[in-house]
Amino acid sequence: MVNIAVMGYGVVGSGVVEVIRKNSVSISKKAGQEIRVKKILDIRDFPDSPERDLFTKNPDEIFDDPSIGIVVETIGGIGAAYEFTKKALSKGKNVVTSNKELVATHGPELLKLAKENGVNYLFEASVGGGIPIIRPLNRCLAANEIHSIIGILNGTTNYILTQMKRQGKDFDEALKEAQQKGYAEADPTADIEGHDACRKIAILSSIAYNEFVDYKKIHTEGIKKISLADMKYAESMDSTIKLVAISEKIGDGIMARVAPAIVSSKSPLYSVEDVFNAIVVRGDAIGEVMFYGPGAGKLPTASAVVADVIEIVKHWGTCGSYNWVVKDGGNVIDLKETRTRYFVRLKVENEAEAKKAVENAFGNVEWVKAYDASVQDELAFVTSCVLEKDYCNSLQQLKGSKAVKDVVNAIRVLD
Amino acid sequence: MVNIAVMGYGVVGSGVVEVIRKNSVSISKKAGQEIRVKKILDIRDFPDSPERDLFTKNPDEIFDDPSIGIVVETIGGIGAAYEFTKKALSKGKNVVTSNKELVATHGPELLKLAKENGVNYLFEASVGGGIPIIRPLNRCLAANEIHSIIGILNGTTNYILTQMKRQGKDFDEALKEAQQKGYAEADPTADIEGHDACRKIAILSSIAYNEFVDYKKIHTEGIKKISLADMKYAESMDSTIKLVAISEKIGDGIMARVAPAIVSSKSPLYSVEDVFNAIVVRGDAIGEVMFYGPGAGKLPTASAVVADVIEIVKHWGTCGSYNWVVKDGGNVIDLKETRTRYFVRLKVENEAEAKKAVENAFGNVEWVKAYDASVQDELAFVTSCVLEKDYCNSLQQLKGSKAVKDVVNAIRVLD
């Protein structure tokens, strides 16, 4: 029998206890031995919980109990979670977590500490909720050189964009609805500004390219600026708009960004709607594979945590953790030096002159018709694939033209 | 260093050697030690191959070489492949294969033999080509009770159906094109009759429900009867037609079938086109996840084989094979006792009377309008969810009605 302790009895933590209890027979069978929750750490009281006898407010009861071999950290954040994880690993306990912030911030240190102590630090649940992605990326695609990862990694923003597309709601309205349905938090900043997706693509990239990718170096834009008109333009191009997290190995560096993007109906990401997540992985042997499923939620996330626990029990004593090399000077390529196509909308004074100005600034572009007769004094186009720095220069030049009154919006096009 | 031997230097076998050679540095890093191809068995000569020194025609050179720890079986079929696999396992060698026929036919015996000899018999590549599905199903979803698996598991038929839908080709035309493009074999029986998909769903089900599912017990229909008119009807219902392999745990039994089905645009399987495969897995904690990618091809399949090899090397000496219990009397539920909705097309003499006859036989049905004004003397409808045996009885009754001239086709509807 293996004893585990759960630190933090919130949504995910209580889900972990529930899944282990509910499926104990089949879980024990797959793990090769019984898995028992021995202690639960939480500062709150749960007098009515069927688990009430397992609760403690004192973490040392867990650290100092040599019979506890695995600690599930579902506290979140990088305060207590960080300290407790370090302590647990130092005490020779395996740690499993769903805490993307902690992994993205202190991953290299914690993985090193795990290795030194001959234990595992696993975090399948930190990305994509219940979708199996970290182990498949590391194990099932191990024969591949991974070229790129493209993902819809945040359910909240995907829900908002889906509502804008389907119901014709504007951003504020769709956000409000997401909050009412519990898909967005009262303070939705981390989701809608792209910070959540940024941490997740940093973790996936670190696994895929086998070197630490610092999330602070990743260019990140949210979806606040996306309007209903942008969405309608996208639809008229047989496309939609998604918050896309992307990373690509280019030479010795890594291109990575989180930003809204025009996604064609030909992309497998196009039909990923509502709160679902999906991750497309491209490798040299496999070509392209996609993983799709619920990106959050109590039981899906718990499912991923418990799978890590089973993995540790099954391969007890063997250390399967990753080794994230931290490169001096970093490895994330300056976004300005990367290439993309841009969809650009302009308010114009004189259409003919504005078109000339656009072609002066950008060379050949693909003109996009207004999605509707009501759209007045606008020009829209898609640039060729250009360096971001050249795009910025061209845009600057365009802004100087008298024929152009304003740049309404500019959104990258996913190729 | 671990030495491996490859038996069968066809498409997949040569792909395995190519991938190991090309990505040797990163593969060794992930496996923890170098992996070297020491011998290749094939009855043909490859005098110009860069691997020419590794070839042998004598399998004993592999069986009797104690330095070879892993045998990759990419011979195919259940003749020599079966004998060689048994021999290799008996000699204490791990075996990795892409041979779905062998796994579906002799899986329980070979897994038992592997266990007795303390080695692994792994077959990630036998289903879904390069898509990671077997390990994720067994490992990453280990915390779940799996309820059902629904898959597009055959690329050839999916390509044909996609061409029918997109290009308005009929079945024969689309098949011919698939053969010209190398997506269908000269004798396409195994694909278009559903046998290939049947073996794959049998393997996936055996993994998911942890007991052997005999492919011979699975009701299997191919796509030969699907006409362009059926496809147009499906489109008019905002759906399409796919060859769907499905299995579901119902009580102590397992429902399983392979048959064409009407798939709604709301299903994640709807947009899986061309030769791509996809597998939707439903579990009690995870809800629904989907795995999508290339279902065949040299390098994708090789990628899955090599991933199994790396897994064995990484966890050397630990036996991670499955245990497939063979239930007395089988576990596959008689299809007649399972439920589905049916889409039915009739040639009719008198529409009003035929409608009455349909309602007499099936009770309430959902009438489907003709997709086109050119469709004459036809009635189409979707039944409610009924037992297959009741459906057969109702259809028999309907055939007796004078108002009904003929049943043109009947296709299950995927719910």
Short mmCIF file of N, CA, C and O in Angstrom, two decimals, chain A residues 257-297:
data_model
loop_
_atom_site.label_atom_id
_atom_site.label_comp_id
_atom_site.label_asym_id
_atom_site.label_seq_id
_atom_site.Cartn_x
_atom_site.Cartn_y
_atom_site.Cartn_z
N ARG A 257 4.91 32.73 -28.46
CA ARG A 257 4.04 33.88 -28.21
C ARG A 257 2.64 33.40 -27.87
O ARG A 257 2.23 32.30 -28.22
N VAL A 258 1.92 34.28 -27.19
CA VAL A 258 0.49 34.07 -26.91
C VAL A 258 -0.22 35.30 -27.44
O VAL A 258 0.08 36.42 -27.02
N ALA A 259 -1.13 35.10 -28.37
CA ALA A 259 -1.84 36.25 -28.96
C ALA A 259 -3.06 35.76 -29.71
O ALA A 259 -3.11 34.61 -30.14
N PRO A 260 -4.05 36.64 -29.88
CA PRO A 260 -5.19 36.25 -30.72
C PRO A 260 -4.70 36.02 -32.14
O PRO A 260 -3.75 36.67 -32.58
N ALA A 261 -5.32 35.09 -32.83
CA ALA A 261 -4.91 34.81 -34.20
C ALA A 261 -6.12 34.41 -35.03
O ALA A 261 -7.08 33.83 -34.53
N ILE A 262 -6.05 34.75 -36.32
CA ILE A 262 -7.05 34.31 -37.28
C ILE A 262 -6.74 32.87 -37.62
O ILE A 262 -5.64 32.56 -38.10
N VAL A 263 -7.70 31.97 -37.36
CA VAL A 263 -7.49 30.54 -37.56
C VAL A 263 -8.43 30.05 -38.67
O VAL A 263 -9.65 30.16 -38.56
N SER A 264 -7.86 29.51 -39.73
CA SER A 264 -8.64 29.05 -40.88
C SER A 264 -9.46 27.81 -40.54
O SER A 264 -9.09 27.02 -39.66
N SER A 265 -10.56 27.63 -41.26
CA SER A 265 -11.41 26.46 -41.02
C SER A 265 -10.67 25.18 -41.38
O SER A 265 -11.11 24.09 -41.02
N LYS A 266 -9.56 25.29 -42.07
CA LYS A 266 -8.78 24.09 -42.40
C LYS A 266 -7.94 23.60 -41.22
O LYS A 266 -7.44 22.48 -41.23
N SER A 267 -7.75 24.46 -40.23
CA SER A 267 -6.95 24.06 -39.07
C SER A 267 -7.79 23.18 -38.14
O SER A 267 -8.97 23.44 -37.91
N PRO A 268 -7.18 22.13 -37.57
CA PRO A 268 -7.96 21.33 -36.60
C PRO A 268 -8.35 22.13 -35.36
O PRO A 268 -9.24 21.72 -34.62
N LEU A 269 -7.71 23.29 -35.14
CA LEU A 269 -8.06 24.11 -33.98
C LEU A 269 -9.34 24.91 -34.21
O LEU A 269 -9.96 25.39 -33.26
N TYR A 270 -9.73 25.05 -35.47
CA TYR A 270 -10.89 25.89 -35.81
C TYR A 270 -12.15 25.47 -35.06
O TYR A 270 -12.89 26.31 -34.55
N SER A 271 -12.39 24.16 -35.00
CA SER A 271 -13.66 23.70 -34.42
C SER A 271 -13.57 23.41 -32.92
O SER A 271 -14.46 22.79 -32.35
N VAL A 272 -12.51 23.85 -32.28
CA VAL A 272 -12.39 23.69 -30.83
C VAL A 272 -13.14 24.84 -30.17
O VAL A 272 -12.71 25.98 -30.23
N GLU A 273 -14.29 24.55 -29.59
CA GLU A 273 -15.15 25.63 -29.11
C GLU A 273 -15.38 25.56 -27.59
O GLU A 273 -14.89 24.66 -26.91
N ASP A 274 -16.11 26.57 -27.10
CA ASP A 274 -16.47 26.64 -25.68
C ASP A 274 -15.23 26.55 -24.78
O ASP A 274 -14.22 27.11 -25.12
N VAL A 275 -15.37 25.81 -23.67
CA VAL A 275 -14.24 25.78 -22.73
C VAL A 275 -13.23 24.68 -23.05
O VAL A 275 -12.34 24.40 -22.25
N PHE A 276 -13.37 24.05 -24.22
CA PHE A 276 -12.42 22.99 -24.56
C PHE A 276 -11.05 23.55 -24.92
O PHE A 276 -10.92 24.69 -25.36
N ASN A 277 -10.05 22.74 -24.68
CA ASN A 277 -8.68 23.05 -25.07
C ASN A 277 -8.23 22.06 -26.14
O ASN A 277 -8.79 20.97 -26.26
N ALA A 278 -7.22 22.43 -26.89
CA ALA A 278 -6.63 21.48 -27.83
C ALA A 278 -5.19 21.89 -28.08
O ALA A 278 -4.85 23.08 -28.03
N ILE A 279 -4.35 20.89 -28.30
CA ILE A 279 -2.94 21.15 -28.53
C ILE A 279 -2.49 20.37 -29.76
O ILE A 279 -2.64 19.15 -29.80
N VAL A 280 -1.97 21.09 -30.75
CA VAL A 280 -1.42 20.46 -31.94
C VAL A 280 0.09 20.39 -31.78
O VAL A 280 0.73 21.39 -31.47
N VAL A 281 0.64 19.20 -31.96
CA VAL A 281 2.08 19.01 -31.84
C VAL A 281 2.60 18.55 -33.20
O VAL A 281 2.04 17.65 -33.82
N ARG A 282 3.67 19.20 -33.67
CA ARG A 282 4.29 18.77 -34.93
C ARG A 282 5.68 18.23 -34.66
O ARG A 282 6.48 18.88 -33.98
N GLY A 283 5.94 17.03 -35.20
CA GLY A 283 7.26 16.42 -35.02
C GLY A 283 7.77 15.88 -36.34
O GLY A 283 6.99 15.75 -37.29
N ASP A 284 9.07 15.56 -36.38
CA ASP A 284 9.64 15.19 -37.68
C ASP A 284 9.15 13.84 -38.19
O ASP A 284 9.03 13.63 -39.39
N ALA A 285 8.82 12.91 -37.29
CA ALA A 285 8.34 11.60 -37.74
C ALA A 285 6.81 11.56 -37.77
O ALA A 285 6.21 11.07 -38.71
N ILE A 286 6.19 12.11 -36.76
CA ILE A 286 4.75 11.97 -36.60
C ILE A 286 3.95 12.85 -37.56
O ILE A 286 2.82 12.54 -37.92
N GLY A 287 4.57 13.95 -38.04
CA GLY A 287 3.77 14.92 -38.75
C GLY A 287 3.00 15.72 -37.70
O GLY A 287 3.62 16.38 -36.85
N GLU A 288 1.69 15.63 -37.72
CA GLU A 288 0.87 16.46 -36.82
C GLU A 288 -0.09 15.60 -36.02
O GLU A 288 -0.80 14.77 -36.58
N VAL A 289 -0.12 15.78 -34.73
CA VAL A 289 -1.15 15.14 -33.90
C VAL A 289 -1.84 16.20 -33.07
O VAL A 289 -1.28 17.25 -32.77
N MET A 290 -3.09 15.91 -32.68
CA MET A 290 -3.81 16.86 -31.83
C MET A 290 -4.41 16.14 -30.64
O MET A 290 -4.93 15.04 -30.75
N PHE A 291 -4.36 16.80 -29.49
CA PHE A 291 -4.96 16.32 -28.26
C PHE A 291 -6.06 17.31 -27.88
O PHE A 291 -5.82 18.51 -27.85
N TYR A 292 -7.23 16.79 -27.59
CA TYR A 292 -8.41 17.65 -27.40
C TYR A 292 -9.21 17.19 -26.19
O TYR A 292 -9.34 15.99 -25.96
N GLY A 293 -9.73 18.13 -25.42
CA GLY A 293 -10.56 17.73 -24.28
C GLY A 293 -10.84 18.89 -23.35
O GLY A 293 -10.58 20.05 -23.69
N PRO A 294 -11.39 18.57 -22.18
CA PRO A 294 -11.74 19.62 -21.22
C PRO A 294 -10.48 20.19 -20.60
O PRO A 294 -9.70 19.46 -20.00
N GLY A 295 -10.27 21.49 -20.73
CA GLY A 295 -9.05 22.12 -20.29
C GLY A 295 -9.02 22.47 -18.82
O GLY A 295 -8.02 22.94 -18.29
N ALA A 296 -10.13 22.23 -18.14
CA ALA A 296 -10.19 22.55 -16.72
C ALA A 296 -11.30 21.72 -16.10
O ALA A 296 -11.82 20.80 -16.71
N GLY A 297 -11.68 22.07 -14.88
CA GLY A 297 -12.75 21.34 -14.23
C GLY A 297 -12.21 20.42 -13.15
O GLY A 297 -11.10 19.91 -13.24
#
